[in-house]
CSV table of C-alpha atoms in Angstrom, one decimal:
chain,number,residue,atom,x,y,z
W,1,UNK,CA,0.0,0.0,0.0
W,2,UNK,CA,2.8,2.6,0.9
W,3,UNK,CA,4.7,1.3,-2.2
W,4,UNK,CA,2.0,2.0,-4.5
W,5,UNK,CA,1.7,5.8,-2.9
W,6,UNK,CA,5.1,6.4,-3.4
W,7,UNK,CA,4.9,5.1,-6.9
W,8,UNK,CA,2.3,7.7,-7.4
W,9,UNK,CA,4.3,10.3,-5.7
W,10,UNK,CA,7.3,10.0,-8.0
W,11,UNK,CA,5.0,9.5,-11.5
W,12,UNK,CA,3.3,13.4,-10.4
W,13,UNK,CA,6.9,14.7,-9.2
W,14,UNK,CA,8.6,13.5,-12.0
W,15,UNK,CA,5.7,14.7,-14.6
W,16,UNK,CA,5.5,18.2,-12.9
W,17,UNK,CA,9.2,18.9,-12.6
W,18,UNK,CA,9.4,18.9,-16.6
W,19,UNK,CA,5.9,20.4,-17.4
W,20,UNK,CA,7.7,23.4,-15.1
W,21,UNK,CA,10.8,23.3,-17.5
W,22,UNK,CA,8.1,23.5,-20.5
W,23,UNK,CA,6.2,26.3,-19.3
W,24,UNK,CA,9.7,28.8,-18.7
W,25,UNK,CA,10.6,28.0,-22.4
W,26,UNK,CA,7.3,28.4,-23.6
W,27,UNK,CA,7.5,32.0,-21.8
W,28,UNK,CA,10.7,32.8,-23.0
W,29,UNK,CA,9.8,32.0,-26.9
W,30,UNK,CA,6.5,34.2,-26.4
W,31,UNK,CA,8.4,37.3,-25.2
W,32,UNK,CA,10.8,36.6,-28.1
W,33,UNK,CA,8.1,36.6,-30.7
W,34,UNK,CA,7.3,39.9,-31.7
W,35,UNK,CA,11.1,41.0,-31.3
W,36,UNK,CA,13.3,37.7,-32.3
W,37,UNK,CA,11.2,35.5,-34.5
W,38,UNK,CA,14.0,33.2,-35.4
W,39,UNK,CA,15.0,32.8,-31.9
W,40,UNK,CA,11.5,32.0,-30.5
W,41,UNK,CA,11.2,29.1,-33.3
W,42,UNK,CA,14.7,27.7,-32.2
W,43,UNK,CA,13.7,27.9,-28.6
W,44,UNK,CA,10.2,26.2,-29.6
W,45,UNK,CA,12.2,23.6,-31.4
W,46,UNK,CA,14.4,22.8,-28.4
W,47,UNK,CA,11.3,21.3,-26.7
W,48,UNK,CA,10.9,17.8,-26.5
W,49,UNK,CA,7.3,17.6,-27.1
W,50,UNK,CA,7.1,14.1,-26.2
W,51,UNK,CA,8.0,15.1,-22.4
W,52,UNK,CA,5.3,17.6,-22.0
W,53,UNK,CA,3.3,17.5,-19.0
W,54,UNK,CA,-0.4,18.4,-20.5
W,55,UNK,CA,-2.6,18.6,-23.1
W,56,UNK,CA,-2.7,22.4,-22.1
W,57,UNK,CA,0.8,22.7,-22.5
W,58,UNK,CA,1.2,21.1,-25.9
W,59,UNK,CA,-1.9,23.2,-27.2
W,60,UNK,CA,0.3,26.2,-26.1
W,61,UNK,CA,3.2,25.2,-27.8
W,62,UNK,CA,1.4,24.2,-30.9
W,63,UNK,CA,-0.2,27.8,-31.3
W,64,UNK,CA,3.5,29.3,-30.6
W,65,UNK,CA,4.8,27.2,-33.1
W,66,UNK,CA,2.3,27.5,-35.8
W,67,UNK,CA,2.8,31.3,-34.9
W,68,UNK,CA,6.9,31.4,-35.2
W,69,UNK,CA,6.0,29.8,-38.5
W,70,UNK,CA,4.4,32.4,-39.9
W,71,UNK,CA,6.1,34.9,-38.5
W,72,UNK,CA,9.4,33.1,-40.5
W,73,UNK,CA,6.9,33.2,-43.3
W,74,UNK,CA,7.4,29.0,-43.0
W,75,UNK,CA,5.2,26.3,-44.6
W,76,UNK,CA,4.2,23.2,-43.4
W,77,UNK,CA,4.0,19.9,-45.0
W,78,UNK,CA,1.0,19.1,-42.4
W,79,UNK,CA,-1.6,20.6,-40.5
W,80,UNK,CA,-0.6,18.1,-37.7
W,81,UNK,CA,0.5,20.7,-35.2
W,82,UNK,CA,-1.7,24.0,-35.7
W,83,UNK,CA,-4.7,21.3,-35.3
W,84,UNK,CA,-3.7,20.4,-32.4
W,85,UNK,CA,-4.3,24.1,-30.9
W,86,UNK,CA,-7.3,24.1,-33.2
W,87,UNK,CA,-8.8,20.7,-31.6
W,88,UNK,CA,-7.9,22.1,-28.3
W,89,UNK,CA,-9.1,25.1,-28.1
W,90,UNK,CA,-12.3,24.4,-29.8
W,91,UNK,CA,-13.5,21.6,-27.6
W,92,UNK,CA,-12.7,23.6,-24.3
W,93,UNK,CA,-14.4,26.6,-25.9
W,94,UNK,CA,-11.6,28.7,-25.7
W,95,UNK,CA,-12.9,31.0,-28.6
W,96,UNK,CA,-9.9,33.8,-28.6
W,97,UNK,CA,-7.1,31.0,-29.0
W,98,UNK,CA,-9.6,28.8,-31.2
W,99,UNK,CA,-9.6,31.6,-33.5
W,100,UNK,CA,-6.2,32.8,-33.5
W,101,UNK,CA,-5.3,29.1,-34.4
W,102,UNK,CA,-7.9,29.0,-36.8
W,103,UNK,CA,-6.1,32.2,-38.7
W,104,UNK,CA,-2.6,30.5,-38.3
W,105,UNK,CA,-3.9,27.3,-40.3
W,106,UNK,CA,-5.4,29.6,-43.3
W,107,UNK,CA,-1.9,31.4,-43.3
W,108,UNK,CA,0.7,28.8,-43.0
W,109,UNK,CA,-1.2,26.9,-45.6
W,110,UNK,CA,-1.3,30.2,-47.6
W,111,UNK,CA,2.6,30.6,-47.5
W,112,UNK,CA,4.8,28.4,-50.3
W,113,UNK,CA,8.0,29.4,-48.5
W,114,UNK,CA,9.3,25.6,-48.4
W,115,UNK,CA,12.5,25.2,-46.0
W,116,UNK,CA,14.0,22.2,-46.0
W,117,UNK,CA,15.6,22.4,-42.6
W,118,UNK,CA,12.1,23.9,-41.3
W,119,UNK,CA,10.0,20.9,-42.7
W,120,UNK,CA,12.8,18.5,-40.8
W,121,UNK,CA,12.5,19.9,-37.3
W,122,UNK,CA,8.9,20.0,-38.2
W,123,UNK,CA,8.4,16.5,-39.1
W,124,UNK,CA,10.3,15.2,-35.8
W,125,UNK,CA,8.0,17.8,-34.0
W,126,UNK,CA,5.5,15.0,-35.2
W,127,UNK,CA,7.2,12.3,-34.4
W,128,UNK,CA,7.6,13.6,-30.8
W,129,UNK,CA,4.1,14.4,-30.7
W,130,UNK,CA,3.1,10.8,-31.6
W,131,UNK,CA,5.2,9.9,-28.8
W,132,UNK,CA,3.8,12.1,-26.4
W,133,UNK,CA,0.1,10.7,-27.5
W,134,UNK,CA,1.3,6.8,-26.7
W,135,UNK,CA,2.9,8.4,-23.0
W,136,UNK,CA,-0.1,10.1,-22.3
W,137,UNK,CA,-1.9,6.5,-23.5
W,138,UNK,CA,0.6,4.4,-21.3
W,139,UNK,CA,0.5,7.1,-18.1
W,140,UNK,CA,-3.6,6.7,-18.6
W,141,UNK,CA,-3.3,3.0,-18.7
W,142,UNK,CA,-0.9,3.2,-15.5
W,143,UNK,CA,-2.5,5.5,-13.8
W,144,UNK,CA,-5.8,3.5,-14.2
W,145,UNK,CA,-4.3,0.1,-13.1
W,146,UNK,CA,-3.0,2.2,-9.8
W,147,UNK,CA,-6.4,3.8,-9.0
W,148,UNK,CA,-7.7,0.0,-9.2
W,149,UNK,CA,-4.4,-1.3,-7.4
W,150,UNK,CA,-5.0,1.3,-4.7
W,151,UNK,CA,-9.1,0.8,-4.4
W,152,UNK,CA,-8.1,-3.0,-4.5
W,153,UNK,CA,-5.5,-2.2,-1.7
W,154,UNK,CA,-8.0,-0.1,0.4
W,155,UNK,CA,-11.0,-3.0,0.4
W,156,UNK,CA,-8.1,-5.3,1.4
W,157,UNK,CA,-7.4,-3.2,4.5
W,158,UNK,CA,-11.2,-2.3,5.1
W,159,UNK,CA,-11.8,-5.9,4.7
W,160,UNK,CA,-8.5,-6.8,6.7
W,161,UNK,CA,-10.0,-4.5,9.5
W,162,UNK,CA,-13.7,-5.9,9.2
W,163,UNK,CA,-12.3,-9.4,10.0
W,164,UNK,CA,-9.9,-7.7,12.9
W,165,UNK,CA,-13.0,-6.5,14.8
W,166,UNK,CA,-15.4,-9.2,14.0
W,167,UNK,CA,-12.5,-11.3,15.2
W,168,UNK,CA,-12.2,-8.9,18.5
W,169,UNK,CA,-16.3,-9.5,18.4
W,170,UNK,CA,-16.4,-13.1,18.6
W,171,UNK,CA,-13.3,-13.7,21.1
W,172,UNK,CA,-15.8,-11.3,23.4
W,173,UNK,CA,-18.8,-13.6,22.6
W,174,UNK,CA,-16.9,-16.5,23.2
W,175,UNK,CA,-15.4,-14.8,26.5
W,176,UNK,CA,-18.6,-14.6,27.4
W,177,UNK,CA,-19.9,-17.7,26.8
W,178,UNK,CA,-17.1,-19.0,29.0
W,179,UNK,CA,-18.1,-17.0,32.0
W,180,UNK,CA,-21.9,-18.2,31.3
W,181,UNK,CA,-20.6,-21.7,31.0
W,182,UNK,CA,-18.6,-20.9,33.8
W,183,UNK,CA,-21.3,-19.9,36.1
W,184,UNK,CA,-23.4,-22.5,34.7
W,185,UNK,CA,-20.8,-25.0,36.0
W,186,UNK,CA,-21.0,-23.5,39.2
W,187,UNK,CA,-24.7,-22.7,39.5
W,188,UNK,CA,-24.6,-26.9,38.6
W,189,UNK,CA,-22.3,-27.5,41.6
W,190,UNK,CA,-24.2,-25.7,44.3
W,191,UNK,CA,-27.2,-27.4,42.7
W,192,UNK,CA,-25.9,-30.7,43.3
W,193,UNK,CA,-24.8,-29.9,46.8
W,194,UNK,CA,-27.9,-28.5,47.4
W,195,UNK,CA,-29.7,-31.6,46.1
W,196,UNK,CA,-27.1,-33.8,48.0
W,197,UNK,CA,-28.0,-31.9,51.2
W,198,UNK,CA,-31.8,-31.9,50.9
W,199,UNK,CA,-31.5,-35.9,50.5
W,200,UNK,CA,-29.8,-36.2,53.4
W,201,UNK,CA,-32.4,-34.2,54.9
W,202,UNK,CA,-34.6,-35.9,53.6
W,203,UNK,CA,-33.1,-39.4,54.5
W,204,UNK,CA,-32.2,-38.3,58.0
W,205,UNK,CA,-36.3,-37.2,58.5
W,206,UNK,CA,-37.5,-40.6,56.9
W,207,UNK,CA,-34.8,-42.7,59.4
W,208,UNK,CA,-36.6,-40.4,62.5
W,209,UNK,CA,-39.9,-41.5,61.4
W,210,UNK,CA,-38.9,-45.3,60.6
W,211,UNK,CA,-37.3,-45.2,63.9
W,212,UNK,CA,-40.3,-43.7,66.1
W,213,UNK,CA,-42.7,-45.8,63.8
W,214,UNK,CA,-40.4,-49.2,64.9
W,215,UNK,CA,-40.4,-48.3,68.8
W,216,UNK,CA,-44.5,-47.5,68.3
W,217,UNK,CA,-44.7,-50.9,66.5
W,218,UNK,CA,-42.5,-52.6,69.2
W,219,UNK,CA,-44.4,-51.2,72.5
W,220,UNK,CA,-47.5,-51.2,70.8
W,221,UNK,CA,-50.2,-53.2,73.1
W,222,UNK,CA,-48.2,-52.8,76.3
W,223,UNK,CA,-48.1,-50.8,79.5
W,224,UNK,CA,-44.8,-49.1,78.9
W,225,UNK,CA,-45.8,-47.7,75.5
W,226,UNK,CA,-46.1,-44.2,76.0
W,227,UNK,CA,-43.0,-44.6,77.9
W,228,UNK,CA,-40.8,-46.1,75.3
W,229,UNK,CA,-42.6,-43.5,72.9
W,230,UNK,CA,-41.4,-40.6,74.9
W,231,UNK,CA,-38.2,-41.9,75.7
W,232,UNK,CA,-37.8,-42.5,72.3
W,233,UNK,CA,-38.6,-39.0,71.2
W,234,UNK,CA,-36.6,-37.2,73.7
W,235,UNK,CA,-33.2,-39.5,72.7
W,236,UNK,CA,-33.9,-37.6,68.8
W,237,UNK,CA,-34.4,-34.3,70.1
W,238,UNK,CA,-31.4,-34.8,72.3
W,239,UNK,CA,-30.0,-36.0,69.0
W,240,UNK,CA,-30.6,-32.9,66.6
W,241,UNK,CA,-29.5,-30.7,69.8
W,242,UNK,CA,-26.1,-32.2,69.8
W,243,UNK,CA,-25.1,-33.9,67.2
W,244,UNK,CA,-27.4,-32.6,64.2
W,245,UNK,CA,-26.6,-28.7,64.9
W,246,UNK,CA,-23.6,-28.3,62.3
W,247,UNK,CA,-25.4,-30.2,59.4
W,248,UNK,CA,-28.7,-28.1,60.2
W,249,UNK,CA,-26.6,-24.9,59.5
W,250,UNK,CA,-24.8,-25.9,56.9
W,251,UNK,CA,-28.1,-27.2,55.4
W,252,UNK,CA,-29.8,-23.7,56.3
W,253,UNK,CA,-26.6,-21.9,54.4
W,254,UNK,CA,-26.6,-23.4,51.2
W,255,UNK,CA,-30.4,-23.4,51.0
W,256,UNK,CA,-31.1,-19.9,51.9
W,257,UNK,CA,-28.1,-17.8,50.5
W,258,UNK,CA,-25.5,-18.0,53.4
W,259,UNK,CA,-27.8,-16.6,55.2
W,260,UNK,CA,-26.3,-17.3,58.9
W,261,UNK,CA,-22.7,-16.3,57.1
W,262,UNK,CA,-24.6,-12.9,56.4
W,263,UNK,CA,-25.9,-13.1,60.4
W,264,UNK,CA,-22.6,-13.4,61.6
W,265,UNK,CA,-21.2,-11.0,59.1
W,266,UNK,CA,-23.1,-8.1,60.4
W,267,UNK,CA,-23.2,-9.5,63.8
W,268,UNK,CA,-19.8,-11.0,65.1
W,269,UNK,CA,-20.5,-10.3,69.1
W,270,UNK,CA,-23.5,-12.4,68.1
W,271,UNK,CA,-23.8,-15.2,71.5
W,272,UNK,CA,-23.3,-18.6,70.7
W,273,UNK,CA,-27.0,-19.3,72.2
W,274,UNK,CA,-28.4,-16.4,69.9
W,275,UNK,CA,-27.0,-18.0,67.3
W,276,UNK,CA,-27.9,-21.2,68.1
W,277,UNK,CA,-31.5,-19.7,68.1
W,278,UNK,CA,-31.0,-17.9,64.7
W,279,UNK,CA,-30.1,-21.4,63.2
W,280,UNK,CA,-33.1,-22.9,64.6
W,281,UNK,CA,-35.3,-20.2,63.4
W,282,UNK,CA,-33.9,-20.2,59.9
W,283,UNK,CA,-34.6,-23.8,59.7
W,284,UNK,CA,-38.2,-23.0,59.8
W,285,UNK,CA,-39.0,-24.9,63.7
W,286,UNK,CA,-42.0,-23.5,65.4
W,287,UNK,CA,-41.6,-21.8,68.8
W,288,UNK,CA,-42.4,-25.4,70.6
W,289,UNK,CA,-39.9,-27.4,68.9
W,290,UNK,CA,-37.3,-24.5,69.7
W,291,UNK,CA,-38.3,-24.8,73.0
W,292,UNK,CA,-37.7,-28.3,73.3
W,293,UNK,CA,-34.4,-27.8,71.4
W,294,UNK,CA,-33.2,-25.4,73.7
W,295,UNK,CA,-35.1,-26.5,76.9
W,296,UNK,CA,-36.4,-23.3,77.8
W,297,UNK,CA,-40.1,-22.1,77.9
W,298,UNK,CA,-42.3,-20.6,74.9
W,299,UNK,CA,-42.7,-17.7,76.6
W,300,UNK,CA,-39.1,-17.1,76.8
W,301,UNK,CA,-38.3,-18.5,73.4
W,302,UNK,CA,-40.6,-15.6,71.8
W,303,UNK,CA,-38.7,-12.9,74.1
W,304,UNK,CA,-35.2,-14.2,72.7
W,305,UNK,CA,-36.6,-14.2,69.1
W,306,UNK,CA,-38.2,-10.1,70.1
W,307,UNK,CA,-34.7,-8.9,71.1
W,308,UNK,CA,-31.9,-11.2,68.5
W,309,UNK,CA,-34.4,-9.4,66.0
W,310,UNK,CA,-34.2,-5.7,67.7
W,311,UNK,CA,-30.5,-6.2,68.4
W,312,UNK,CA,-29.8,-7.4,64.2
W,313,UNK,CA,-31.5,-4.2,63.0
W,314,UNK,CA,-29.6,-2.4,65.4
W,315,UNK,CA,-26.0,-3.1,64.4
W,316,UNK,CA,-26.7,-3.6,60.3
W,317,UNK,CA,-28.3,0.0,60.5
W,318,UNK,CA,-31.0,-1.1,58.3
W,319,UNK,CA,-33.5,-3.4,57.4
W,320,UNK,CA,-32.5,-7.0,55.9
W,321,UNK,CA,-35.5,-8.4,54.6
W,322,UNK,CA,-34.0,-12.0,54.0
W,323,UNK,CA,-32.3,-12.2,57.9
W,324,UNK,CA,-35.6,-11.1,59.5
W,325,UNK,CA,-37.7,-13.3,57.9
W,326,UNK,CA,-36.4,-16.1,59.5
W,327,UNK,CA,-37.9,-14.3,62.8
């Protein structure tokens, strides 16, 4: 891409550095005219029309010429080089120099001065304007092809940086597809920890009720029934106040949000029988069972449950809908 622009660079420089040669000469054989005739034909001959810049610039020099030609009272063998000022002039409307070149044709082919020397340097005035024509042809060509080379070169980039950003586009969709999958993974995992727990929970209720429904089965139709029964019932709350406690707030965590991390969080003077109460609480006991768990009164259970609650809005400073519930 920055070979092609230099390419171009150097075709304009090159192009504009002799057009600015051209145009001095062409100046200098105008002022000449009127005065030196002879010298502004030998310094119109010393162009190389073939390196001319322009169409302008070789209309110019063809109107100077024709016009150095009749001022040396010169004929030509052709009309090759007044028509091109003619041809020129006439198709950019350019009436004053169309008819001044116009004038020039009728006179030069008026004159019968034939020089031999003149009708050489005219004829390779011909010749180098033949030349010029296939340039100009070849530059047209090349400067075609590098209009195409350069749009093909600037889809190429556009394109290049299309596929960049849709690249950037889909390593962000697929970043975050990872970190869906990723929390879908995890969302799985505290499912199946969740589901593991709750069949425990579920297992440990069922073995309670097999277990009270075996010793109601064994002392049924005796005298110590109700005595067994009550035994029996006061060995599982004994049970669940001892041994079950760490599973029942594990359970009540990974159910309910961390819920008792979030108790303690806000609350780390909490009392370990607060807390114990909280736990029971968030497990969704009523007051009695509590009161069996804990061995203390209803009365008193509800008291306990009035102040945890008053002291938790205290110290979080605000209300925590999820923690109060539980009361």
């Amino acid at each position: 891409m920055r070979g092609l622009l230099y390419i171009v660079i150097l075709f304009v420089v090159t192009g504009c550095g002799y057009s600015g040669t051209g145009h001095a000469v062409l100046d200098e054989a105008q002022r000449l005219m009127s005065g030196d005739p002879v010298a502004a034909f030998e310094r119109l001959n010393s162009i190389d029309v073939s390196e001319l810049g322009d169409s302008a610039t070789m209309a110019r020099w063809a109107l100077l010429y024709s016009e150095a030609m009749v001022a040396n009272r010169l004929s030509s063998p052709t009309d090759t080089i007044v028509n091109i000022a003619v041809d020129y002039y006439g198709s950019h409307r350019r009436y004053d120099e169309f008819n001044r070149a116009s004038k020039l044709k009728a006179l030069i082919a008026a004159n019968e001065n034939k020089d031999a020397l003149a009708t050489a340097l005219y004829l390779q005035k011909e010749k180098e304007f033949m030349l010029y024509k296939e340039r100009v042809k070849r530059e047209q060509v090349v400067f075609a092809g590098l209009i195409v080379l350069l749009f093909a070169a600037g889809v190429i980039v556009w394109m290049h940086q299309r596929l960049k950003l849709k690249s950037l586009q889909n390593e962000t969709l697929v970043a975050e597809a990872s970190g869906l999958k990723n929390m879908v993974d995890a969302y799985g995992k505290d499912m199946g920890r969740l589901e593991e727990t709750l069949y425990g929970l579920l297992e440990n209720r069922f073995a309670l009720i097999d277990s009270l429904c075996q010793t109601y089965y064994e002392a049924q139709g005796t005298r110590i029934e109700r005595k067994a029964i009550v035994e029996k019932v006061k060995s599982e709350i004994e049970a669940v106040r001892n041994d079950s406690f760490h599973d029942m707030e594990q359970a009540v965590n990974d159910c309910r949000g961390n819920i008792l991390v979030r108790v303690r969080k806000i609350y780390p003077d909490i009392k370990p029988a607060d807390y114990q109460l909280a736990v029971y609480m968030a497990c969704g006991l009523s007051t009695r069972t509590v009161s069996l768990l804990l061995g203390e009164s209803v009365d008193v259970v509800y008291k306990r449950k009035s102040r945890l609650k008053s002291r938790l809005k205290a110290v979080s400073g605000t209300s925590d809908a999820d923690i109060l519930s539980i009361f």
